[in-house]
Amino acid sequence: MSFDRTIKIAPSILSADFANFGVECEVIEAQGADWVHVDVMDGHFVPNITFGPATCAAIRPHIKGVMDVHLMIAPVDPYIEGFANAGADVITAHVEAGPHIHRTLQAIRGAGAKAGVALNPGTPASSVEMLLDMVDLVCVMTVNPGFGGQKFIHSQIEKVRELRAMIGDRPIHIEIDGGVDPTTAPLVAAAGADVLVAGSAVFRGGSITNPAPYGENIRAIRAAAVV
Ligand SMILES: O=C(CO)[C@@H](O)[C@H](O)COP(=O)(O)O
Ligand SMILES: [Fe+2]
């Protein structure tokens, strides 16, 4: 997985057809997705439950590119090896998920994956200042994690700007997750983000038997972000 700062669209399969994840991943890549974003929720760290490493392993052969696993679980550490073995390229843990995020990030890299750290909307940019040599990606949550289809929280744009300045020329992606659509994408791209996760705004209007809207939606977000 090489590093670059061009805009990457990462559809979240939280908005895909759960009975057809494999085909959804193949179709979404064929329609122009750069990464595939996989949301893991435990019903404890967030008030929703999705799936675990076994489902990630089942999805993996259907993704040619980057499998970006967003862990909304606590604790995280006991499950890192499982998600790495499932073939995750990026594993992102929340800074709020436990007292030892530094150890968690070490463990993710130790398991052979790229390490991401996610920040809830109430968590300041300064919380990752001491972690910059440990991370490959910082994920700014622009909704409270747990569900797709929520409204973008505009106050987070300033956080993206702060992170962009803090990161400087280090090879660290800034990912935005939540409420990304053609209206909000240019705001976060201008602030310095390069990975745009979008669930509802990508999957709306389409299906595995009618995939063209997926492509139109991806192109609309990319066109709005690349200014
Ligand atoms: O992590 C999460 C939600 O907790 C996201 O990845 C959502 O799936 C994004 O969905 P939209 O806001 O784009 O509908
Ligand atoms: Fe996510």
mmCIF file of C-alpha atoms and ligand atoms in Angstrom:
data_model
loop_
_atom_site.group_PDB
_atom_site.id
_atom_site.type_symbol
_atom_site.label_atom_id
_atom_site.label_comp_id
_atom_site.label_asym_id
_atom_site.label_seq_id
_atom_site.Cartn_x
_atom_site.Cartn_y
_atom_site.Cartn_z
ATOM 1 C CA MET A 1 0.000 0.000 0.000
ATOM 2 C CA SER A 2 1.811 3.123 -1.207
ATOM 3 C CA PHE A 3 1.247 6.619 0.218
ATOM 4 C CA ASP A 4 -0.184 9.573 -1.659
ATOM 5 C CA ARG A 5 -2.387 12.528 -0.833
ATOM 6 C CA THR A 6 -4.738 12.385 -3.810
ATOM 7 C CA ILE A 7 -8.428 12.192 -2.916
ATOM 8 C CA LYS A 8 -9.560 8.620 -2.254
ATOM 9 C CA ILE A 9 -13.238 7.675 -1.988
ATOM 10 C CA ALA A 10 -13.879 4.875 0.500
ATOM 11 C CA PRO A 11 -17.483 3.632 0.385
ATOM 12 C CA SER A 12 -18.690 2.270 3.721
ATOM 13 C CA ILE A 13 -20.360 -1.116 3.350
ATOM 14 C CA LEU A 14 -22.519 -0.230 6.356
ATOM 15 C CA SER A 15 -24.874 1.112 3.675
ATOM 16 C CA ALA A 16 -24.505 -1.966 1.418
ATOM 17 C CA ASP A 17 -26.776 -5.010 1.229
ATOM 18 C CA PHE A 18 -25.651 -7.134 4.227
ATOM 19 C CA ALA A 19 -26.848 -10.307 2.481
ATOM 20 C CA ASN A 20 -24.480 -9.664 -0.448
ATOM 21 C CA PHE A 21 -21.278 -8.123 0.911
ATOM 22 C CA GLY A 22 -18.964 -9.966 -1.493
ATOM 23 C CA VAL A 23 -20.796 -8.828 -4.619
ATOM 24 C CA GLU A 24 -21.275 -5.315 -3.192
ATOM 25 C CA CYS A 25 -17.485 -4.990 -2.721
ATOM 26 C CA GLU A 26 -16.786 -6.171 -6.267
ATOM 27 C CA VAL A 27 -19.413 -3.850 -7.719
ATOM 28 C CA ILE A 28 -18.344 -0.810 -5.714
ATOM 29 C CA GLU A 29 -14.720 -1.221 -6.840
ATOM 30 C CA ALA A 30 -15.856 -1.654 -10.452
ATOM 31 C CA GLN A 31 -17.795 1.608 -10.034
ATOM 32 C CA GLY A 32 -14.684 3.552 -8.990
ATOM 33 C CA ALA A 33 -14.156 3.089 -5.242
ATOM 34 C CA ASP A 34 -10.516 3.572 -4.186
ATOM 35 C CA TRP A 35 -10.769 1.876 -0.785
ATOM 36 C CA VAL A 36 -13.500 -0.224 0.848
ATOM 37 C CA HIS A 37 -14.404 0.928 4.376
ATOM 38 C CA VAL A 38 -15.595 -1.785 6.758
ATOM 39 C CA ASP A 39 -17.354 -0.690 9.974
ATOM 40 C CA VAL A 40 -17.049 -3.045 12.943
ATOM 41 C CA MET A 41 -19.378 -2.221 15.878
ATOM 42 C CA ASP A 42 -19.758 -4.053 19.167
ATOM 43 C CA GLY A 43 -22.912 -2.720 20.840
ATOM 44 C CA HIS A 44 -20.720 -1.512 23.708
ATOM 45 C CA PHE A 45 -18.381 1.214 22.437
ATOM 46 C CA VAL A 46 -21.191 2.249 20.080
ATOM 47 C CA PRO A 47 -24.920 1.517 20.294
ATOM 48 C CA ASN A 48 -25.023 -0.765 17.252
ATOM 49 C CA ILE A 49 -23.643 -4.197 16.298
ATOM 50 C CA THR A 50 -22.362 -5.201 12.875
ATOM 51 C CA PHE A 51 -19.875 -8.080 12.472
ATOM 52 C CA GLY A 52 -16.388 -9.307 13.342
ATOM 53 C CA PRO A 53 -13.207 -10.806 11.863
ATOM 54 C CA ALA A 54 -14.936 -13.829 10.284
ATOM 55 C CA THR A 55 -17.057 -11.570 8.079
ATOM 56 C CA CYS A 56 -13.995 -9.467 7.207
ATOM 57 C CA ALA A 57 -12.155 -12.633 6.150
ATOM 58 C CA ALA A 58 -15.124 -13.647 4.006
ATOM 59 C CA ILE A 59 -15.230 -10.230 2.320
ATOM 60 C CA ARG A 60 -11.453 -10.011 1.729
ATOM 61 C CA PRO A 61 -11.239 -12.120 -1.470
ATOM 62 C CA HIS A 62 -13.848 -9.828 -3.032
ATOM 63 C CA ILE A 63 -11.719 -6.670 -2.563
ATOM 64 C CA LYS A 64 -8.790 -6.046 -4.934
ATOM 65 C CA GLY A 65 -7.651 -2.804 -3.302
ATOM 66 C CA VAL A 66 -7.408 -1.468 0.227
ATOM 67 C CA MET A 67 -9.602 -2.980 2.946
ATOM 68 C CA ASP A 68 -9.983 -0.235 5.551
ATOM 69 C CA VAL A 69 -11.316 -1.643 8.831
ATOM 70 C CA HIS A 70 -12.793 0.855 11.303
ATOM 71 C CA LEU A 71 -13.043 -0.711 14.753
ATOM 72 C CA MET A 72 -15.751 0.814 16.942
ATOM 73 C CA ILE A 73 -15.128 -1.682 19.704
ATOM 74 C CA ALA A 74 -13.746 -1.680 23.242
ATOM 75 C CA PRO A 75 -11.514 -3.313 24.221
ATOM 76 C CA VAL A 76 -9.575 -3.416 20.940
ATOM 77 C CA ASP A 77 -6.319 -5.227 21.704
ATOM 78 C CA PRO A 78 -7.658 -8.811 22.001
ATOM 79 C CA TYR A 79 -9.066 -8.601 18.462
ATOM 80 C CA ILE A 80 -6.233 -6.975 16.498
ATOM 81 C CA GLU A 81 -4.619 -10.216 15.396
ATOM 82 C CA GLY A 82 -7.989 -11.526 14.230
ATOM 83 C CA PHE A 83 -8.622 -8.532 11.988
ATOM 84 C CA ALA A 84 -5.034 -8.543 10.681
ATOM 85 C CA ASN A 85 -5.335 -12.244 9.862
ATOM 86 C CA ALA A 86 -8.630 -11.476 8.120
ATOM 87 C CA GLY A 87 -6.601 -9.390 5.669
ATOM 88 C CA ALA A 88 -7.237 -5.813 6.790
ATOM 89 C CA ASP A 89 -4.793 -3.381 5.154
ATOM 90 C CA VAL A 90 -5.655 -0.572 7.570
ATOM 91 C CA ILE A 91 -6.942 -1.132 11.109
ATOM 92 C CA THR A 92 -8.274 1.968 12.864
ATOM 93 C CA ALA A 93 -8.944 2.075 16.594
ATOM 94 C CA HIS A 94 -10.595 4.893 18.541
ATOM 95 C CA VAL A 95 -8.491 6.998 20.882
ATOM 96 C CA GLU A 96 -11.494 6.888 23.266
ATOM 97 C CA ALA A 97 -11.663 3.060 23.286
ATOM 98 C CA GLY A 98 -9.191 2.482 26.085
ATOM 99 C CA PRO A 99 -6.355 3.884 28.203
ATOM 100 C CA HIS A 100 -3.491 2.475 26.087
ATOM 101 C CA ILE A 101 -3.925 3.699 22.506
ATOM 102 C CA HIS A 102 -0.132 3.806 22.039
ATOM 103 C CA ARG A 103 0.103 0.088 22.811
ATOM 104 C CA THR A 104 -2.853 -0.608 20.519
ATOM 105 C CA LEU A 105 -1.178 1.190 17.593
ATOM 106 C CA GLN A 106 2.086 -0.698 18.219
ATOM 107 C CA ALA A 107 0.112 -3.945 18.147
ATOM 108 C CA ILE A 108 -1.616 -3.046 14.873
ATOM 109 C CA ARG A 109 1.698 -2.341 13.150
ATOM 110 C CA GLY A 110 3.198 -5.401 14.806
ATOM 111 C CA ALA A 111 0.423 -7.481 13.237
ATOM 112 C CA GLY A 112 1.447 -6.184 9.799
ATOM 113 C CA ALA A 113 -1.334 -3.664 9.122
ATOM 114 C CA LYS A 114 -1.274 0.105 8.722
ATOM 115 C CA ALA A 115 -2.346 1.786 11.948
ATOM 116 C CA GLY A 116 -5.176 4.294 12.128
ATOM 117 C CA VAL A 117 -6.501 6.296 15.052
ATOM 118 C CA ALA A 118 -10.055 7.688 15.058
ATOM 119 C CA LEU A 119 -11.340 10.704 16.985
ATOM 120 C CA ASN A 120 -14.955 11.171 18.063
ATOM 121 C CA PRO A 121 -16.423 14.642 17.456
ATOM 122 C CA GLY A 122 -15.878 15.612 21.118
ATOM 123 C CA THR A 123 -12.179 14.681 21.101
ATOM 124 C CA PRO A 124 -9.625 17.397 20.233
ATOM 125 C CA ALA A 125 -6.896 17.157 17.591
ATOM 126 C CA SER A 126 -4.270 17.444 20.352
ATOM 127 C CA SER A 127 -5.141 13.912 21.524
ATOM 128 C CA VAL A 128 -3.045 12.465 18.668
ATOM 129 C CA GLU A 129 -0.054 14.813 18.986
ATOM 130 C CA MET A 130 2.009 12.233 20.886
ATOM 131 C CA LEU A 131 1.027 9.466 18.468
ATOM 132 C CA LEU A 132 2.156 10.853 15.122
ATOM 133 C CA ASP A 133 5.156 8.532 14.806
ATOM 134 C CA MET A 134 2.801 5.599 15.470
ATOM 135 C CA VAL A 135 0.064 6.221 12.916
ATOM 136 C CA ASP A 136 -0.490 5.915 9.176
ATOM 137 C CA LEU A 137 -3.978 7.459 9.256
ATOM 138 C CA VAL A 138 -6.014 9.789 11.453
ATOM 139 C CA CYS A 139 -9.780 9.402 11.075
ATOM 140 C CA VAL A 140 -11.878 12.432 11.984
ATOM 141 C CA MET A 141 -15.423 11.352 12.813
ATOM 142 C CA THR A 142 -17.792 13.965 11.450
ATOM 143 C CA VAL A 143 -20.766 12.205 13.062
ATOM 144 C CA ASN A 144 -21.024 10.354 16.353
ATOM 145 C CA PRO A 145 -20.063 6.773 15.473
ATOM 146 C CA GLY A 146 -22.636 4.003 15.378
ATOM 147 C CA PHE A 147 -24.883 4.628 12.407
ATOM 148 C CA GLY A 148 -24.862 5.639 8.768
ATOM 149 C CA GLY A 149 -26.967 8.428 7.347
ATOM 150 C CA GLN A 150 -26.343 11.023 10.065
ATOM 151 C CA LYS A 151 -25.850 14.762 9.582
ATOM 152 C CA PHE A 152 -22.304 16.085 9.094
ATOM 153 C CA ILE A 153 -20.981 18.039 12.127
ATOM 154 C CA HIS A 154 -19.417 21.213 10.712
ATOM 155 C CA SER A 155 -17.325 22.048 13.782
ATOM 156 C CA GLN A 156 -15.002 19.177 12.801
ATOM 157 C CA ILE A 157 -13.626 21.063 9.788
ATOM 158 C CA GLU A 158 -11.446 23.170 12.064
ATOM 159 C CA LYS A 159 -10.102 19.959 13.623
ATOM 160 C CA VAL A 160 -9.090 18.752 10.156
ATOM 161 C CA ARG A 161 -7.195 22.015 9.592
ATOM 162 C CA GLU A 162 -5.397 21.628 12.920
ATOM 163 C CA LEU A 163 -4.439 18.043 12.091
ATOM 164 C CA ARG A 164 -3.224 19.007 8.623
ATOM 165 C CA ALA A 165 -0.883 21.588 10.176
ATOM 166 C CA MET A 166 0.220 19.186 12.935
ATOM 167 C CA ILE A 167 0.989 16.362 10.494
ATOM 168 C CA GLY A 168 3.088 18.521 8.152
ATOM 169 C CA ASP A 169 4.872 16.387 5.573
ATOM 170 C CA ARG A 170 4.610 13.107 7.500
ATOM 171 C CA PRO A 171 3.080 10.298 5.374
ATOM 172 C CA ILE A 172 -0.188 10.175 7.333
ATOM 173 C CA HIS A 173 -3.630 10.089 5.725
ATOM 174 C CA ILE A 174 -6.441 12.256 7.083
ATOM 175 C CA GLU A 175 -9.698 10.363 6.707
ATOM 176 C CA ILE A 176 -13.184 11.829 7.155
ATOM 177 C CA ASP A 177 -16.000 9.564 8.255
ATOM 178 C CA GLY A 178 -19.653 10.560 8.483
ATOM 179 C CA GLY A 179 -22.049 12.667 6.453
ATOM 180 C CA VAL A 180 -19.721 13.009 3.462
ATOM 181 C CA ASP A 181 -21.571 13.955 0.261
ATOM 182 C CA PRO A 182 -20.926 16.349 -2.656
ATOM 183 C CA THR A 183 -21.768 19.308 -0.396
ATOM 184 C CA THR A 184 -19.453 18.454 2.519
ATOM 185 C CA ALA A 185 -16.633 16.769 0.557
ATOM 186 C CA PRO A 186 -15.112 20.038 -0.746
ATOM 187 C CA LEU A 187 -15.072 21.510 2.773
ATOM 188 C CA VAL A 188 -13.018 18.670 4.258
ATOM 189 C CA ALA A 189 -10.809 18.310 1.174
ATOM 190 C CA ALA A 190 -9.939 22.021 1.342
ATOM 191 C CA ALA A 191 -9.144 21.605 5.042
ATOM 192 C CA GLY A 192 -6.624 18.863 4.217
ATOM 193 C CA ALA A 193 -8.383 15.497 4.153
ATOM 194 C CA ASP A 194 -7.469 12.901 1.521
ATOM 195 C CA VAL A 195 -9.609 9.824 2.342
ATOM 196 C CA LEU A 196 -13.365 10.405 2.211
ATOM 197 C CA VAL A 197 -15.568 7.668 3.656
ATOM 198 C CA ALA A 198 -19.135 7.780 2.389
ATOM 199 C CA GLY A 199 -21.906 5.280 3.024
ATOM 200 C CA SER A 200 -25.380 6.570 2.324
ATOM 201 C CA ALA A 201 -24.205 9.121 -0.263
ATOM 202 C CA VAL A 202 -22.564 6.339 -2.338
ATOM 203 C CA PHE A 203 -25.080 3.506 -2.043
ATOM 204 C CA ARG A 204 -28.261 5.583 -2.401
ATOM 205 C CA GLY A 205 -30.300 4.885 -5.502
ATOM 206 C CA GLY A 206 -28.304 1.812 -6.548
ATOM 207 C CA SER A 207 -28.091 -1.940 -5.954
ATOM 208 C CA ILE A 208 -26.009 -4.905 -7.120
ATOM 209 C CA THR A 209 -28.400 -5.317 -10.051
ATOM 210 C CA ASN A 210 -28.453 -1.563 -10.773
ATOM 211 C CA PRO A 211 -24.915 -0.416 -9.901
ATOM 212 C CA ALA A 212 -24.644 2.655 -12.161
ATOM 213 C CA PRO A 213 -25.884 5.054 -9.421
ATOM 214 C CA TYR A 214 -22.957 3.926 -7.230
ATOM 215 C CA GLY A 215 -20.547 5.134 -9.904
ATOM 216 C CA GLU A 216 -22.437 8.390 -10.424
ATOM 217 C CA ASN A 217 -22.432 9.042 -6.680
ATOM 218 C CA ILE A 218 -18.685 8.305 -6.357
ATOM 219 C CA ARG A 219 -17.873 10.567 -9.310
ATOM 220 C CA ALA A 220 -20.028 13.371 -7.869
ATOM 221 C CA ILE A 221 -18.202 13.247 -4.513
ATOM 222 C CA ARG A 222 -14.776 13.077 -6.176
ATOM 223 C CA ALA A 223 -15.558 15.941 -8.561
ATOM 224 C CA ALA A 224 -16.753 18.085 -5.653
ATOM 225 C CA ALA A 225 -13.647 17.268 -3.584
ATOM 226 C CA VAL A 226 -11.026 17.751 -6.278
ATOM 227 C CA VAL A 227 -10.999 21.534 -6.611
HETATM 228 O O1 LIG B 1 -18.238 4.714 10.967
HETATM 229 C C1 LIG B 1 -19.285 5.082 10.499
HETATM 230 C C2 LIG B 1 -20.484 5.307 11.353
HETATM 231 O O2 LIG B 1 -20.154 5.057 12.679
HETATM 232 C C3 LIG B 1 -19.337 5.373 9.048
HETATM 233 O O3 LIG B 1 -18.339 4.723 8.332
HETATM 234 C C4 LIG B 1 -20.671 5.392 8.373
HETATM 235 O O4 LIG B 1 -20.987 4.216 7.731
HETATM 236 C C5 LIG B 1 -20.716 6.513 7.388
HETATM 237 O O5 LIG B 1 -21.992 6.579 6.864
HETATM 238 P P1 LIG B 1 -22.564 7.897 6.157
HETATM 239 O O6 LIG B 1 -22.579 8.985 7.203
HETATM 240 O O7 LIG B 1 -21.634 8.205 5.033
HETATM 241 O O8 LIG B 1 -23.919 7.479 5.719
HETATM 242 FE FE FE B 2 -16.579 4.136 9.653
#
